[in-house]
Coordinates of C-alpha atoms in Angstrom, one line a residue:
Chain A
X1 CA 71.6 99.7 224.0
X2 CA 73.2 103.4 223.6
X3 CA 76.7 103.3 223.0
X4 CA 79.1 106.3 223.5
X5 CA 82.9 106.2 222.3
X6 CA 85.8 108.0 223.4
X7 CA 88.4 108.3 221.2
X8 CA 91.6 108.1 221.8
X9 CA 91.3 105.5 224.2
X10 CA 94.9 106.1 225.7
X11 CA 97.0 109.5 224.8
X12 CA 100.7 109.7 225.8
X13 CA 101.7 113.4 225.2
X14 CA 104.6 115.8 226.3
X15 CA 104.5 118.8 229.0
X16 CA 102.9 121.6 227.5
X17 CA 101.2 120.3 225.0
X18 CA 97.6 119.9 223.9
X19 CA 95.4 117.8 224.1
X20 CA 92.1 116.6 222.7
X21 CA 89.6 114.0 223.7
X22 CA 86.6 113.3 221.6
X23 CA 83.0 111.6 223.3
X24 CA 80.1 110.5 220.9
X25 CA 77.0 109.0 221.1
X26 CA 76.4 106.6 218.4
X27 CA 73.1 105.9 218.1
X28 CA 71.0 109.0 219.8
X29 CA 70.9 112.4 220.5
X30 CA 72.7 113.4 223.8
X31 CA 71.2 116.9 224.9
X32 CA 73.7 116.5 227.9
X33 CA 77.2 115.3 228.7
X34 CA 79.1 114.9 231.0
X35 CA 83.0 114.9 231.8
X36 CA 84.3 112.7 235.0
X37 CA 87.9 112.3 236.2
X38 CA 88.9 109.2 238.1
X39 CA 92.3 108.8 239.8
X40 CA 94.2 105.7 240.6
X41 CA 91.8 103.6 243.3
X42 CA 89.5 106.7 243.8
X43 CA 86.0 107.6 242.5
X44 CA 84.7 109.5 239.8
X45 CA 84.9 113.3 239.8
X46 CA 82.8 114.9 238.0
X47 CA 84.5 117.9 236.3
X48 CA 82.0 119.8 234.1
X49 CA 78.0 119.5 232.5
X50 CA 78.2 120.3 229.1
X51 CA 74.5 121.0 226.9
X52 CA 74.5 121.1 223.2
X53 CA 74.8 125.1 222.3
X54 CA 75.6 125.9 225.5
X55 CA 78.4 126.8 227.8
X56 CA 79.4 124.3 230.0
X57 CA 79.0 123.8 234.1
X58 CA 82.0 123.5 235.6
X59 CA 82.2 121.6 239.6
X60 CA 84.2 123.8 241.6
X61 CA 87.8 123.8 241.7
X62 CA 87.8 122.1 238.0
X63 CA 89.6 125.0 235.9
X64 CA 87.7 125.8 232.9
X65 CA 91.0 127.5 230.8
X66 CA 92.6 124.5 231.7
X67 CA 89.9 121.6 230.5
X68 CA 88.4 123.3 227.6
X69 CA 84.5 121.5 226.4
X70 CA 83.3 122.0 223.7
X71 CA 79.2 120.8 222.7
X72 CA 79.2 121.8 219.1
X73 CA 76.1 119.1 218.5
X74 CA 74.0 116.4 219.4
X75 CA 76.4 113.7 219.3
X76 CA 80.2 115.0 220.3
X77 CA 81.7 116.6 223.0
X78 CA 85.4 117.5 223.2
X79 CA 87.4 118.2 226.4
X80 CA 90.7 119.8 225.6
X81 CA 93.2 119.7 228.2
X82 CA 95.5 123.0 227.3
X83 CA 99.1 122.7 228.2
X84 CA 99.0 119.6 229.9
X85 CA 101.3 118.7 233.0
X86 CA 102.0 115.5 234.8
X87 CA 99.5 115.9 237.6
X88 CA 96.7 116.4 234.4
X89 CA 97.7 112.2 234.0
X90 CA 94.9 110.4 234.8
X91 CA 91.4 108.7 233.3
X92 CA 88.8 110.9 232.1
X93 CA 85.0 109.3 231.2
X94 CA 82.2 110.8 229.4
X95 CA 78.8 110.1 229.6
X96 CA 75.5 110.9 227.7
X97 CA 72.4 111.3 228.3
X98 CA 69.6 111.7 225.9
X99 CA 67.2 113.2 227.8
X100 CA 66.7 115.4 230.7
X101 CA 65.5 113.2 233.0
X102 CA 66.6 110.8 235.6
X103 CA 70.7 109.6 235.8
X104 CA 70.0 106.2 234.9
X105 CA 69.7 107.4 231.7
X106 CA 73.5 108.3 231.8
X107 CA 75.4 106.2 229.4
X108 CA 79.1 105.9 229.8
X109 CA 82.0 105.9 227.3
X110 CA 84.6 103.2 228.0
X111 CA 87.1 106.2 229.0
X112 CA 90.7 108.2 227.9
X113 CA 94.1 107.3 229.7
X114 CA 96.2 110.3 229.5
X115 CA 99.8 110.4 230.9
X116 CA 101.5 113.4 230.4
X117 CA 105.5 113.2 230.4
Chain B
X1 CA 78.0 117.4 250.5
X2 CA 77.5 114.0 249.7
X3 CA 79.6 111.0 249.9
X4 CA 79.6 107.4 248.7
X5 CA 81.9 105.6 250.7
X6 CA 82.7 101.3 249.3
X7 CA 84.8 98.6 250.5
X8 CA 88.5 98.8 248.7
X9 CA 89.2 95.6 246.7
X10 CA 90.2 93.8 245.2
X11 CA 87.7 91.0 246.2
X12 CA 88.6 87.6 245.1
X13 CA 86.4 84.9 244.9
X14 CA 85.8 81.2 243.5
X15 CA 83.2 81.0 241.2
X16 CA 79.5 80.2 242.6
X17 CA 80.4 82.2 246.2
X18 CA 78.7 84.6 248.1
X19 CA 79.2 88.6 246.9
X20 CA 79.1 91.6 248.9
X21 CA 80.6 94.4 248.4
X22 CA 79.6 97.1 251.3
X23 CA 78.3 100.7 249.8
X24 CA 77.7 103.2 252.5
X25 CA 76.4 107.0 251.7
X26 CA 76.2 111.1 253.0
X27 CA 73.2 112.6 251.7
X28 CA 70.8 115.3 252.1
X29 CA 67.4 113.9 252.0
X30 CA 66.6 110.7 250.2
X31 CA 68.9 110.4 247.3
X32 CA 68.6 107.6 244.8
X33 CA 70.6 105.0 245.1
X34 CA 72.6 103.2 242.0
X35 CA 75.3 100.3 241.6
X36 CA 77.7 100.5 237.9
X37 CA 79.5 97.9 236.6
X38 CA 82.8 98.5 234.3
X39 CA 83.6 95.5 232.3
X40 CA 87.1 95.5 231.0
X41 CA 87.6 97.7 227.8
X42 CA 84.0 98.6 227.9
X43 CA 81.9 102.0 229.9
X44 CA 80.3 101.9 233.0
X45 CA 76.3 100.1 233.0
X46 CA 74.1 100.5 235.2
X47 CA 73.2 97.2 237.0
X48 CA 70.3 98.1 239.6
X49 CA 69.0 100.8 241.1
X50 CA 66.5 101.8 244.1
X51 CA 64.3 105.8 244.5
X52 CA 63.3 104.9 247.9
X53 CA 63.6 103.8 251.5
X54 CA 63.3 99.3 251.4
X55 CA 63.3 99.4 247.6
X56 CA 65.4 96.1 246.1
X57 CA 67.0 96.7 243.3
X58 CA 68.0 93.7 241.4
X59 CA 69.2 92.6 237.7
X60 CA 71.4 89.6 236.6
X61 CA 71.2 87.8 240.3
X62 CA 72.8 91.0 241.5
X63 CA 70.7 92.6 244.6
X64 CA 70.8 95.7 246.8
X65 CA 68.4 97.2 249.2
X66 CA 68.2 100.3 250.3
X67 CA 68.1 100.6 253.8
X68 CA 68.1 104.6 255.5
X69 CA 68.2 103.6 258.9
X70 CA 72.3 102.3 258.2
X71 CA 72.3 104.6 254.9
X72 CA 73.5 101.4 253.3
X73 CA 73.3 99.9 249.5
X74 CA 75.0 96.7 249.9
X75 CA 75.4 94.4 246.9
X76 CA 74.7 90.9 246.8
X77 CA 75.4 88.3 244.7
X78 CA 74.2 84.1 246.0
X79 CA 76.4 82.7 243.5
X80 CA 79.0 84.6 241.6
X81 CA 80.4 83.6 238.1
X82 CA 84.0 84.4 236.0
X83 CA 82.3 86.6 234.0
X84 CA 81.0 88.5 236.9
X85 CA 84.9 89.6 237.2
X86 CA 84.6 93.5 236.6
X87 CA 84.6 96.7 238.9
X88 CA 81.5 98.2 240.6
X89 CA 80.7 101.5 241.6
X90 CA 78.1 102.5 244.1
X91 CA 76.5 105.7 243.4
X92 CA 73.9 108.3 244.4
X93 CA 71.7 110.7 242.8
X94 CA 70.5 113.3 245.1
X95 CA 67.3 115.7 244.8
X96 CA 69.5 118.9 245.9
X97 CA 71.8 118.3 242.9
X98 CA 71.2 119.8 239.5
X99 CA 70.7 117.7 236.4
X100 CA 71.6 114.2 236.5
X101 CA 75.0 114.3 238.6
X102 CA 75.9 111.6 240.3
X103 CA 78.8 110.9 243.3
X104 CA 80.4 108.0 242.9
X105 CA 82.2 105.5 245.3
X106 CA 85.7 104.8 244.6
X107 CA 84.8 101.2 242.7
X108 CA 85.5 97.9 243.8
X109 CA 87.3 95.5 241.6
X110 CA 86.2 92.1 241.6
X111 CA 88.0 88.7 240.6
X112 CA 86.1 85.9 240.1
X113 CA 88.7 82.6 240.1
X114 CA 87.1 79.1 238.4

């Protein structure tokens, strides 16, 4: 089946720094991804839609200064989180999908810890 | 806006028991209805899914039905294993949304004891 990566899978960084995650599709082309935020015993937030060439869709209340994505091809996304705070600490997962169609065709990376100190 | 609301684990059981894990849901309409499962270390997959009103979806002896009268997607499992061990996520795909977007429930870790 599709397989994404995340890489790193866990991050420990100081306040105020940056901070980059990567998320690739292996073996196809993702013409969308997406950026999802999970906190301790809580669902899945999506933060922000990301096309290849394109500006990403951010949800609402999701700064886009703050959690950078960039698209820059068919098979990586980056989310940046600029000068990173405690309360960024949490688990962020990507997903891919290779066409635009139906979300089933959503395939998820195995996701980034990040604790800020 | 929509919701996915799921039972809080974790749920422990002995291996070849019953599974449910409750999955209720907000929508507008007549969203699509999905359960994930996160093995350790590894991304979310998609176990089953149902489009529409009395659909079953059902992979790996893992069932759900969708049922709009009690905008329920219970899962069911006759006879769980240790390797069913994992956390599951009930989610929703509705018309009104853009794209692909999904709402997720919170997940529901599950512990499967030989």
């Amino acid at each position: 089946g599709a397989v994404v990566s995340q890489h790193p899978s866990r991050v420990i960084c100081k306040s105020g720094t940056s901070v980059k995650i990567e998320c690739r599709s292996l073996d196809f082309q993702a013409t969308t991804m997406f950026w999802y935020r999970q906190f301790p015993k809580q669902s899945l937030m999506l933060m922000a839609t990301s096309n290849e060439g394109s500006k990403a869709t951010y949800e609402q209340g999701v700064e886009k200064d703050k959690f950078l994505i960039n698209h820059a091809s068919l098979t990586l996304s980056t989310l940046t989180v600029t000068s990173a705070h405690p309360e960024d600490s949490s688990f962020y997962i990507c997903s891919a999908s290779p066409v635009v169609s139906g979300p089933e065709t959503q395939y998820f990376g195995p996701g980034t810890r990040l604790l800020v100190l | 806006g929509d919701s996915v609301t799921q039972m809080e684990g974790p749920v422990t059981l002995s291996e070849e028991a019953f599974l449910t894990i409750n999955c209720t849901y907000t929508a507008t309409g007549y969203p699509s209805l999905f359960w994930y499962v996160q093995y350790p270390g590894e991304g979310l997959q998609l176990l089953l899914k149902a489009t529409k009103a009395d659909d079953k979806g059902s992979n790996k002896g893992f069932e759900a039905t969708y049922r709009k009268e009690t905008t329920s997607f219970h899962l069911e499992k006759g006879s769980v294993q240790v390797s069913d061990s994992a956390v599951y996520f009930c989610a929703l795909s509705s018309p009104y949304n853009a794209g692909n977007m999904l709402t997720f429930g919170g997940g529901t870790r599950l512990m499967v004891k030989p």
